[in-house]
Coordinates of C-alpha atoms and ligand atoms in Angstrom, one line a residue:
X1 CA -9.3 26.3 8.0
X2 CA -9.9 23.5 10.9
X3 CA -9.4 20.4 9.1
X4 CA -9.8 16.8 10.9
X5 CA -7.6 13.8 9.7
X6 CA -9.4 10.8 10.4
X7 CA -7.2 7.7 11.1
X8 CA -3.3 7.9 11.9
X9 CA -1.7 4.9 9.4
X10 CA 0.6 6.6 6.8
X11 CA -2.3 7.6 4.4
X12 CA -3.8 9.6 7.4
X13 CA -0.5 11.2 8.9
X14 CA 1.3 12.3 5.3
X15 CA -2.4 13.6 5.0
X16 CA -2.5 15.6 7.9
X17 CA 1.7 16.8 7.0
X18 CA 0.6 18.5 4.0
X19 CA -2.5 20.0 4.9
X20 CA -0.3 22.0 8.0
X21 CA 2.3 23.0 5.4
X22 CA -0.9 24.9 4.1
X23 CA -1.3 26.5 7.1
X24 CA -4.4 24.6 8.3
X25 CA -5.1 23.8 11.8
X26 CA -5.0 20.3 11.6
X27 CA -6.9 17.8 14.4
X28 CA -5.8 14.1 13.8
X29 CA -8.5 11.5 15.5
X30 CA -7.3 7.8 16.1
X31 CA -8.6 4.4 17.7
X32 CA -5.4 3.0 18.5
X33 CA -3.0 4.4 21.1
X34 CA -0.4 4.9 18.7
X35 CA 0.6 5.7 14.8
X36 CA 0.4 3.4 12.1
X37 CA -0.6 0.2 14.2
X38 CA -2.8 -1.3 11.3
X39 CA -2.7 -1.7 7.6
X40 CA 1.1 0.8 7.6
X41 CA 2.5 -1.7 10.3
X42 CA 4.5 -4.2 9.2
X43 CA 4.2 -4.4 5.4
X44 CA 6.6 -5.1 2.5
X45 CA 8.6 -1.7 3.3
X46 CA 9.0 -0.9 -0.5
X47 CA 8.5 2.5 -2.2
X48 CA 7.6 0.9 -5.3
X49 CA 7.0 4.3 -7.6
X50 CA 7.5 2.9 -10.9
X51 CA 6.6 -0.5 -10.6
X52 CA 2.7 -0.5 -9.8
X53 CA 0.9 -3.3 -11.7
X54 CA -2.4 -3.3 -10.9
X55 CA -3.5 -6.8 -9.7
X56 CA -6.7 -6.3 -11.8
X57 CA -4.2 -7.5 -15.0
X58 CA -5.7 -10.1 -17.9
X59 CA -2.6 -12.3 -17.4
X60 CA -4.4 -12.6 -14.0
X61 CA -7.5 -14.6 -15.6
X62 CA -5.8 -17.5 -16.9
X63 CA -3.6 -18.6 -13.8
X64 CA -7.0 -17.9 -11.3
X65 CA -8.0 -21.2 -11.2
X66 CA -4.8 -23.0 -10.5
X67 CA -4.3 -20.1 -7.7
X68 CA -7.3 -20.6 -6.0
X69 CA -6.8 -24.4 -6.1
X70 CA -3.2 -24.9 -5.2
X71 CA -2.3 -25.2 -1.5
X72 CA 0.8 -23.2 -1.9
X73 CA -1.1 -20.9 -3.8
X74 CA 0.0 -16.8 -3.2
X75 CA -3.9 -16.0 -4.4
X76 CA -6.7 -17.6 -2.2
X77 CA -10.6 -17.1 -1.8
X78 CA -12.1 -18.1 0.9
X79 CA -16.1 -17.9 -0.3
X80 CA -18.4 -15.9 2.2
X81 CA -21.8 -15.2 2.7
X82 CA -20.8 -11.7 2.3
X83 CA -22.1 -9.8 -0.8
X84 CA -19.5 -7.0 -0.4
X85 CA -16.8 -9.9 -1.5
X86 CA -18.4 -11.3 -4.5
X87 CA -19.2 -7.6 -5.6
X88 CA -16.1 -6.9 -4.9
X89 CA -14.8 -9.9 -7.3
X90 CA -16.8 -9.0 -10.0
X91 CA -15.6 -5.6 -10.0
X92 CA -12.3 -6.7 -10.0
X93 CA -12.6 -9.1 -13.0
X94 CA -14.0 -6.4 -14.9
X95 CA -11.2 -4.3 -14.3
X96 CA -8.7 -7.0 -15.8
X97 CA -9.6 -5.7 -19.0
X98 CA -6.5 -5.1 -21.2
X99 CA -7.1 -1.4 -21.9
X100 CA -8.6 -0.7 -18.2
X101 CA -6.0 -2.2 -17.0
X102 CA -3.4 0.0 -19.2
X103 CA -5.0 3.0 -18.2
X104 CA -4.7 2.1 -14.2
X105 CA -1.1 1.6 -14.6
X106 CA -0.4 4.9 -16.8
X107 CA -2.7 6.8 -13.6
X108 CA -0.7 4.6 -11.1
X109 CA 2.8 5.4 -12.4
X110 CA 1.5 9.2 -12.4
X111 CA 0.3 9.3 -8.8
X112 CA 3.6 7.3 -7.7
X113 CA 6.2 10.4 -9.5
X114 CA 4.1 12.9 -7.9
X115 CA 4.6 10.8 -4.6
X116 CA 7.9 10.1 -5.0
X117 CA 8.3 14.1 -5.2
X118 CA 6.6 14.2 -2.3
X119 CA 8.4 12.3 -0.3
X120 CA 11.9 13.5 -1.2
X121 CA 10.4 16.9 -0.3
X122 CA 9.3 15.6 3.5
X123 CA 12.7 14.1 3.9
X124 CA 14.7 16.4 2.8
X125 CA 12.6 18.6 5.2
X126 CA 11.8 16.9 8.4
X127 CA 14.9 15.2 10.1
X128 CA 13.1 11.2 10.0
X129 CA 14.7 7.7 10.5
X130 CA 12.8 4.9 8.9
X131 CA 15.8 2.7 7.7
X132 CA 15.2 4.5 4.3
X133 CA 17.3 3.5 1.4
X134 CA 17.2 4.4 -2.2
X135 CA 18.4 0.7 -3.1
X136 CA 16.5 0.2 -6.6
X137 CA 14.3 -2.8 -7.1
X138 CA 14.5 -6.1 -9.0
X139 CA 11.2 -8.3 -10.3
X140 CA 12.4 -11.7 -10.6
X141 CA 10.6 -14.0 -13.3
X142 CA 10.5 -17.6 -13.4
X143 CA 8.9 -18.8 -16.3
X144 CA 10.5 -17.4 -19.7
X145 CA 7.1 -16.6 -21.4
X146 CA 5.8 -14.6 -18.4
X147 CA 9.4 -12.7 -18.4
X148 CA 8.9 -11.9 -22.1
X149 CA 5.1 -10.4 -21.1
X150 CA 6.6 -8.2 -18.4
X151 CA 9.7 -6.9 -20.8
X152 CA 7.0 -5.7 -23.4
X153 CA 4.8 -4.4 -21.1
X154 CA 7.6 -2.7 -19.7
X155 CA 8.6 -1.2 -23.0
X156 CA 4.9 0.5 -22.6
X157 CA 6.2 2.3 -19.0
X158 CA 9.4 3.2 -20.2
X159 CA 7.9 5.0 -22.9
X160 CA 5.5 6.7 -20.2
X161 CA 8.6 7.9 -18.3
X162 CA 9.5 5.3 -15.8
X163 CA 13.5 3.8 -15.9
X164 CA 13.7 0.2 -15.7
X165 CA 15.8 -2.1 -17.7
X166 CA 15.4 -5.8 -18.2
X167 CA 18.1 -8.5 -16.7
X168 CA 19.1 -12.0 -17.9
X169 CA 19.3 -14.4 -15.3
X170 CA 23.1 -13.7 -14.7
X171 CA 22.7 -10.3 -14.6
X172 CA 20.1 -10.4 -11.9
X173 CA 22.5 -12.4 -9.9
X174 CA 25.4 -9.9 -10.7
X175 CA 23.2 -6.9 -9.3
X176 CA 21.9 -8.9 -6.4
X177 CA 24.6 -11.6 -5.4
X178 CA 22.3 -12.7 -3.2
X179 CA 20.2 -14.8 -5.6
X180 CA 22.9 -17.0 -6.3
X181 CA 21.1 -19.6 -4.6
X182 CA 18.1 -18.8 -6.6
X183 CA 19.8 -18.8 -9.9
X184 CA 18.5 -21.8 -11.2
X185 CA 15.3 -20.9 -11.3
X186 CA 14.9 -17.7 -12.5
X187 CA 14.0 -16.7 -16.3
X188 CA 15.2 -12.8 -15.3
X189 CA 14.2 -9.8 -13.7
X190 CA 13.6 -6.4 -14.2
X191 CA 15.7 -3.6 -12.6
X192 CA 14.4 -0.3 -11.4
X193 CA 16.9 1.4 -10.2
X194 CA 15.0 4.5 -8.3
X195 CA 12.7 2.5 -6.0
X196 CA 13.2 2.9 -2.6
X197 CA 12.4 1.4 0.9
X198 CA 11.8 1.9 4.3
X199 CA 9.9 1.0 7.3
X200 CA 6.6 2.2 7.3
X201 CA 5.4 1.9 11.1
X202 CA 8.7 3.8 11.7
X203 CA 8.0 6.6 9.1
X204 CA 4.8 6.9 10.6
X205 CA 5.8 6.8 14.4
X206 CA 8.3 9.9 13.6
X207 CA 6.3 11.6 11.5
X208 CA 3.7 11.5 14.6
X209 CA 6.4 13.1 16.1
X210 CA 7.2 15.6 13.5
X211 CA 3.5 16.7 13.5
X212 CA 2.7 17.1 17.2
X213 CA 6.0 18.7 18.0
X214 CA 7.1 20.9 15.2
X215 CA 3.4 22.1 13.6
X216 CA 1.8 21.2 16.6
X217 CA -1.4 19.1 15.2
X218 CA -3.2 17.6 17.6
X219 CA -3.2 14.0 17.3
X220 CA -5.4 12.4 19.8
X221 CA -5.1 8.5 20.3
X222 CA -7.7 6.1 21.9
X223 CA -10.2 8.5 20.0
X224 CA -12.5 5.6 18.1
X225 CA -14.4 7.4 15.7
X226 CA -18.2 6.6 15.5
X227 CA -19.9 9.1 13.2
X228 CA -20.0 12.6 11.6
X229 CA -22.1 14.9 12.7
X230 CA -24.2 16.1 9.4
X231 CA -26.5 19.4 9.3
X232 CA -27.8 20.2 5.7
X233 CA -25.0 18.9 3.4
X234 CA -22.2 19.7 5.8
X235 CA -20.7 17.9 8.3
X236 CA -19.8 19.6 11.2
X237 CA -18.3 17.2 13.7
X238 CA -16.6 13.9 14.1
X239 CA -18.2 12.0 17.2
X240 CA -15.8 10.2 19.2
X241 CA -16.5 8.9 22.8
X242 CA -14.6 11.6 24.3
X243 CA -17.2 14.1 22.5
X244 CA -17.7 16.1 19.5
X245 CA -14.5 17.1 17.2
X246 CA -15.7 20.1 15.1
X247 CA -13.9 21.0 12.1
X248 CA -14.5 23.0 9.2
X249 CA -13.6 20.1 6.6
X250 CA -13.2 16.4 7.2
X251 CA -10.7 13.6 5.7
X252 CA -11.3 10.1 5.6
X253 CA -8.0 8.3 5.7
X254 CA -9.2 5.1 8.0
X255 CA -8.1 2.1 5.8
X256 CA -10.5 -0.7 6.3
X257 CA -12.1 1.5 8.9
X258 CA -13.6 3.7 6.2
X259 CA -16.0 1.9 5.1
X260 CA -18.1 1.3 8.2
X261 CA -17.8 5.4 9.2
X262 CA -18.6 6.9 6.0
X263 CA -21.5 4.0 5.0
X264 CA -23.3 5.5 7.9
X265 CA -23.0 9.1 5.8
X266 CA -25.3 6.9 2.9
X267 CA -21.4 6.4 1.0
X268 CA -20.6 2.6 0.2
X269 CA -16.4 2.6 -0.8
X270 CA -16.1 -0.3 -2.7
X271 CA -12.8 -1.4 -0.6
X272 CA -12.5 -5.2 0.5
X273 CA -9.8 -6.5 2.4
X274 CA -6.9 -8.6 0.9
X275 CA -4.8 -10.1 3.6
X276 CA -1.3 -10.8 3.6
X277 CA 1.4 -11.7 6.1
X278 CA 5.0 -10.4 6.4
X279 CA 7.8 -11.7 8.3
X280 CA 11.0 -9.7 9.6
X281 CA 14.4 -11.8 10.1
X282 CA 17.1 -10.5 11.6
X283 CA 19.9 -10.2 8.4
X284 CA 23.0 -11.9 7.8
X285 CA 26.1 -9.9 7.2
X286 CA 27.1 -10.5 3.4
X287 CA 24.3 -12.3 2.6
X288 CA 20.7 -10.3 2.9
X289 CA 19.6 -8.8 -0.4
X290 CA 20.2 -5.4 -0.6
X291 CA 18.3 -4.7 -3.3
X292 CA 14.6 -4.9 -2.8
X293 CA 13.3 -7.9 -4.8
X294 CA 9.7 -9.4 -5.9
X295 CA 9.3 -13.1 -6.6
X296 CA 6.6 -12.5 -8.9
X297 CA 6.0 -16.3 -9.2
X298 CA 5.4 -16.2 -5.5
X299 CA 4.2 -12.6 -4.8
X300 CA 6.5 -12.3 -2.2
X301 CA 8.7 -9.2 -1.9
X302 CA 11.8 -8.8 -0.2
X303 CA 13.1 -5.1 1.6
X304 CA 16.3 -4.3 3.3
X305 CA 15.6 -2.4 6.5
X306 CA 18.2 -1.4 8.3
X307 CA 20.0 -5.2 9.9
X308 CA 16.6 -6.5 9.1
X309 CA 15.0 -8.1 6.3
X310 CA 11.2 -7.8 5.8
X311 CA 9.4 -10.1 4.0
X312 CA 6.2 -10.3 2.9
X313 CA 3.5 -11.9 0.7
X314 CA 0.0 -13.6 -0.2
X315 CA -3.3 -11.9 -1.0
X316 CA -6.4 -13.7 0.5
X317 CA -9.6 -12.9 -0.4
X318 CA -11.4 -14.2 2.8
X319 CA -12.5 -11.6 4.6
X320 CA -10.8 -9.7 7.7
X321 CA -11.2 -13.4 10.2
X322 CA -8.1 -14.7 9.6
X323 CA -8.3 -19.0 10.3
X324 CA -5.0 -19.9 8.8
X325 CA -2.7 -17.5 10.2
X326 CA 0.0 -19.8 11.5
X327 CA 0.2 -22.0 8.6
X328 CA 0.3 -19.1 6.0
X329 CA 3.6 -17.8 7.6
X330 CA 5.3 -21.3 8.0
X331 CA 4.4 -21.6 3.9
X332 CA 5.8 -17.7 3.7
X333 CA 8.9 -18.7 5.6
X334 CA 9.3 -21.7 3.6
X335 CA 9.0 -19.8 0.1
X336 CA 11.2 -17.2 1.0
X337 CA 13.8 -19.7 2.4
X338 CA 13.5 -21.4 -1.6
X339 CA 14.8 -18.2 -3.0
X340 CA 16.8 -16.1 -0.2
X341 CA 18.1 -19.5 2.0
X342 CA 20.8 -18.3 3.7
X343 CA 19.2 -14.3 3.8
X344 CA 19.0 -14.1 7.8
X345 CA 17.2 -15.9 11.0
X346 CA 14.6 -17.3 9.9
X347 CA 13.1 -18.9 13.1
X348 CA 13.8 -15.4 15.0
X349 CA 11.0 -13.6 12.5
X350 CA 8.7 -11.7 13.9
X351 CA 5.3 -12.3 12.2
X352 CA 2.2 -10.3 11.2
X353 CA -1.0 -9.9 9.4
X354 CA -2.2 -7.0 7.8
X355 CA -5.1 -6.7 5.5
X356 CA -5.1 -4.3 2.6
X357 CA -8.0 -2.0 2.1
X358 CA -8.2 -2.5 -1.8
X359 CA -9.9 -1.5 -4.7
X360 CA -11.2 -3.7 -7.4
X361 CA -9.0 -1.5 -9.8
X362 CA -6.1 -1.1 -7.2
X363 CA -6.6 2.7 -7.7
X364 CA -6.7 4.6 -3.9
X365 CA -10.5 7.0 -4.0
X366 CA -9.5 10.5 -3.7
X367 CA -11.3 13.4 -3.3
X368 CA -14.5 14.9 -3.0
X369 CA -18.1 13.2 -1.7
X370 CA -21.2 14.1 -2.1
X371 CA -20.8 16.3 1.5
X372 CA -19.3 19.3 1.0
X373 CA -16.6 19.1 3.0
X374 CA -16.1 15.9 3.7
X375 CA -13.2 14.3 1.5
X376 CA -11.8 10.7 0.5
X377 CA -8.1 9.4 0.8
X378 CA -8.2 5.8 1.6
X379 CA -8.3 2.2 -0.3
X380 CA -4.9 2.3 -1.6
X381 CA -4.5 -1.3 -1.6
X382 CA -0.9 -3.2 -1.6
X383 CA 0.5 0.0 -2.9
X384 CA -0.6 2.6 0.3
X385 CA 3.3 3.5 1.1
X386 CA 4.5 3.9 -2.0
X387 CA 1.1 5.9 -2.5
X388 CA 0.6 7.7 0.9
X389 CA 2.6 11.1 0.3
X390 CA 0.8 11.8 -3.7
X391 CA -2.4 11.2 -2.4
X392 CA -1.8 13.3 0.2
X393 CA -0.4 16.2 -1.9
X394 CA -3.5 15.7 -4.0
X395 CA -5.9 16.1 -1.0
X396 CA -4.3 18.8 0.0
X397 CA -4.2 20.5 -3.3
X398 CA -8.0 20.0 -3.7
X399 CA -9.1 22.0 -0.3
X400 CA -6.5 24.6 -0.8
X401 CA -8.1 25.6 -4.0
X402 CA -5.2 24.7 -6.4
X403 CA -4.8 22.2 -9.3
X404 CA -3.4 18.4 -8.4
X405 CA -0.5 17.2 -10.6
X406 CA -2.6 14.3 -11.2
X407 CA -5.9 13.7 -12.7
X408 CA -8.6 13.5 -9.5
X409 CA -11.2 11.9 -12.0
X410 CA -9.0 9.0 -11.8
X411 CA -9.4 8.6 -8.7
X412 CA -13.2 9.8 -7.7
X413 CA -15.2 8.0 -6.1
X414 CA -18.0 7.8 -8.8
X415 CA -14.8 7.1 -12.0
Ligands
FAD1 C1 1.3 -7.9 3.6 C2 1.2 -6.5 3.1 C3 2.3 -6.0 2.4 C4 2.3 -4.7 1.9 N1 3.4 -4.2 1.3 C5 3.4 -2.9 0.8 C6 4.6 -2.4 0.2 O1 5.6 -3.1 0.1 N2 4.6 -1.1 -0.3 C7 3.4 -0.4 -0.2 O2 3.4 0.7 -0.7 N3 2.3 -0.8 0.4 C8 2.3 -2.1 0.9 N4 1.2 -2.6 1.6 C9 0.0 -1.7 1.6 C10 0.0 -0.7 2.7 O3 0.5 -1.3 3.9 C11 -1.4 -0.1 2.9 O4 -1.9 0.3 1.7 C12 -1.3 1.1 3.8 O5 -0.7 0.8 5.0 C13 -2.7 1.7 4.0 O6 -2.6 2.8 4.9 P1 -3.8 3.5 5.5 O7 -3.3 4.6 6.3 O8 -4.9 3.8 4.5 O9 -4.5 2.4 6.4 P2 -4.1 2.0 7.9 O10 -2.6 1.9 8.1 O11 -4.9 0.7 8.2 O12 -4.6 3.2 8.8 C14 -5.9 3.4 9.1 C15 -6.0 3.9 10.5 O13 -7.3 4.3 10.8 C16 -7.6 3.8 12.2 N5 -9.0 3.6 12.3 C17 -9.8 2.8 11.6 N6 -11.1 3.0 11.9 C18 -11.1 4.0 12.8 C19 -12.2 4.7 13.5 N7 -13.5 4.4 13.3 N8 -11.8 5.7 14.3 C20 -10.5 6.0 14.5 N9 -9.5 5.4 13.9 C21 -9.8 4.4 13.1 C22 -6.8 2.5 12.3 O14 -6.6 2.2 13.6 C23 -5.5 2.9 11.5 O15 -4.5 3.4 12.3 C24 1.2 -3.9 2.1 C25 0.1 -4.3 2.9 C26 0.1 -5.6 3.4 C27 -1.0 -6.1 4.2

């Protein structure tokens, strides 16, 4: 079958790797002039696989306020005159429901094993250099009561499969020796040892590679998507300025970018930006975590790559104009430099902004439309690199005929 990938980040390009190891002939269409330039380029770099709180979580309701009040706040709404956001926010506060919120994780953790498969298989496969390291991860807590909270709900995961083990402060410091600075402040942590991390635009640039030069997909860059061509409930061509793409099924892996192309098919994705920022310091020898580490207090997550360390952080709800941009990463920097002081360079970072395309439910959409052959693999929020090569497996399953390892009614469109 002719299948067309739309949109070269991560989500897109693992996308397009699976559906060639079916033996399709596989087009890849993207606006940019090269791989993973948006949403997969500079984020937190951790393969977080059985860590995936949802951010739709009831211990969310309570601290709202003071986050969308405080200055130095990780969580801010900037109000717009934009209907999509405050649908988008009620959405999202019903999904903080105790048991919805449960269920997302018990679907999240699922779709991160069968991704974590997923990726071992394409490594182990394709020779690929993304500074990739199976370094484990560590969830630091500050305040006692909210450690407590995480060690039962983790309790909940571990029974559901995922290894993870609860640290006193002194252990945390033990594992990551790092934090010694930090000790003080910390209530504990807890330790997953499987995560992993790496850095996405890389993955993304070589996997480009992998695809053109070894399966020979087509990926053509510069190639701005404006349409699909519909006749009766198919569509049978992806318009571009360069012409017509014709294809005998269709895959919308375009991020933010989705929502525009497939709202002009009569589809609205209920995806809304959250932006964030990231910085990356060049590391000091001895002293730059090696484990990768969340600040939970501060939402900031920390990743080894290579002699770098990324950093990266803050959820705005504001839209995809970003007004603060330069202030954010000074209060970034500064945060990180509470915890991780002595971790690297900090005034050599090289900054970014990315905006997440997220869910109200943090759950990616998968799957089928109400087009025959067109098909959904996009919104996967803060979690799209730990996500990427499950949903991915799961697309691919679905037009080769065969049963996904996870349930795709989790992740329909119309769940
Ligand atoms: C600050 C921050 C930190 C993060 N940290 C992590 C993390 O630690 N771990 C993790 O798993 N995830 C993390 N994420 C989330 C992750 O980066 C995203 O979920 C993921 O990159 C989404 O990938 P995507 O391929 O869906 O979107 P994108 O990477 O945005 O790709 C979409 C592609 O489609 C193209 N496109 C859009 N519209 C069109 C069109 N009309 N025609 C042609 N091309 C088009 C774009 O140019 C782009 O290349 C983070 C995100 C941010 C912002």
């Amino acid at each position: 079958m002719r299948v067309c990938v739309l949109g070269a980040g991560v989500v897109g390009l693992t996308t397009a790797y699976f559906l060639v190891r079916d033996g399709h002939e596989v087009t890849l269409l993207e606006g940019r002039g090269g791989a993973a330039l948006e949403a997969s380029f500079a984020n937190g770099g951790q393969l977080s696989y059985s860590y995936v709180a949802p951010l739709a979580d009831p211990a969310v309701l309570p601290k709202l306020p003071a986050w969308l009040l405080a200055r130095d706040s990780a969580l801010r709404f900037v109000p717009r005159l934009d209907v999509d956001q405050w649908r988008w926010c009620v959405a999202f506060l019903r999904a903080c429901r105790a048991t919805r919120s449960r269920q997302t994780a018990m679907e999240l953790l699922a779709l991160g094993a069968s991704s974590r498969a997923s990726m071992h298989e394409l490594v182990q496969r394709e020779s690929i250099d993304f500074d990739y390291v199976h370094n484990g991860k560590l969830v630091v807590y500050r305040d006692a009561r909210e450690f407590d909270h995480a060690r039962r709900k983790m309790d909940s995961l571990v029974a559901a499969g995922s290894a993870q083990r609860a640290l006193d402060a002194a252990a945390c410091v033990a594992l990551e020796p790092a934090l010694e600075r930090a000790r003080p402040l910390l209530a504990g942590g807890i330790h997953t040892p499987a995560e992993e991390a790496g850095d996405c635009h890389r993955f993304g640039v070589a996997l480009a590679r992998v695809l053109e030069e070894r399966y020979r997909v087509a990926i053509q860059y510069e190639t701005p998507v404006r349409g699909i061509r519909i006749e009766g409930r198919r569509a049978v061509a992806a318009i571009t300025p360069h012409g017509d793409v014709e294809a005998d099924a269709f895959v919308v892996a375009l991020g933010m970018g989705s929502v525009p192309l497939v709202a002009s098919l009569g589809i609205r994705l209920p995806i809304y930006p959250l932006t964030g920022y990231s910085l990356t310091i060049p590391g000091a020898p001895g002293r730059t975590p090696r484990v990768s580490v969340t600040d939970l207090h501060r939402k900031i997550v920390y990743a080894p790559l290579g002699d770098r360390l990324r950093i990266a952080g803050m959820v705005e709800i504001a839209g995809t104009k970003v007004s603060q941009r330069d202030g954010r990463l000074a209060l970034l920097s500064q945060q990180a430099q509470e915890i991780f002081p002595e971790a690297g360079d900090y005034a050599a970072a090289a900054t970014w902004c990315g905006h997440r395309p997220a869910t109200p439910d943090s759950k990616p959409l998968l799957g089928a439309t109400h087009h025959d052959n067109v098909w959904l693999n996009t919104g996967h929020g803060a979690l799209g690199f730990t996500l990427a090569c499950g949903s991915a497996r799961a697309v691919a399953d679905t037009l080769a005929g065969r049963t996904p390892s996870v349930d795709m009614a989790a992740y329909a469109l119309n769940r």
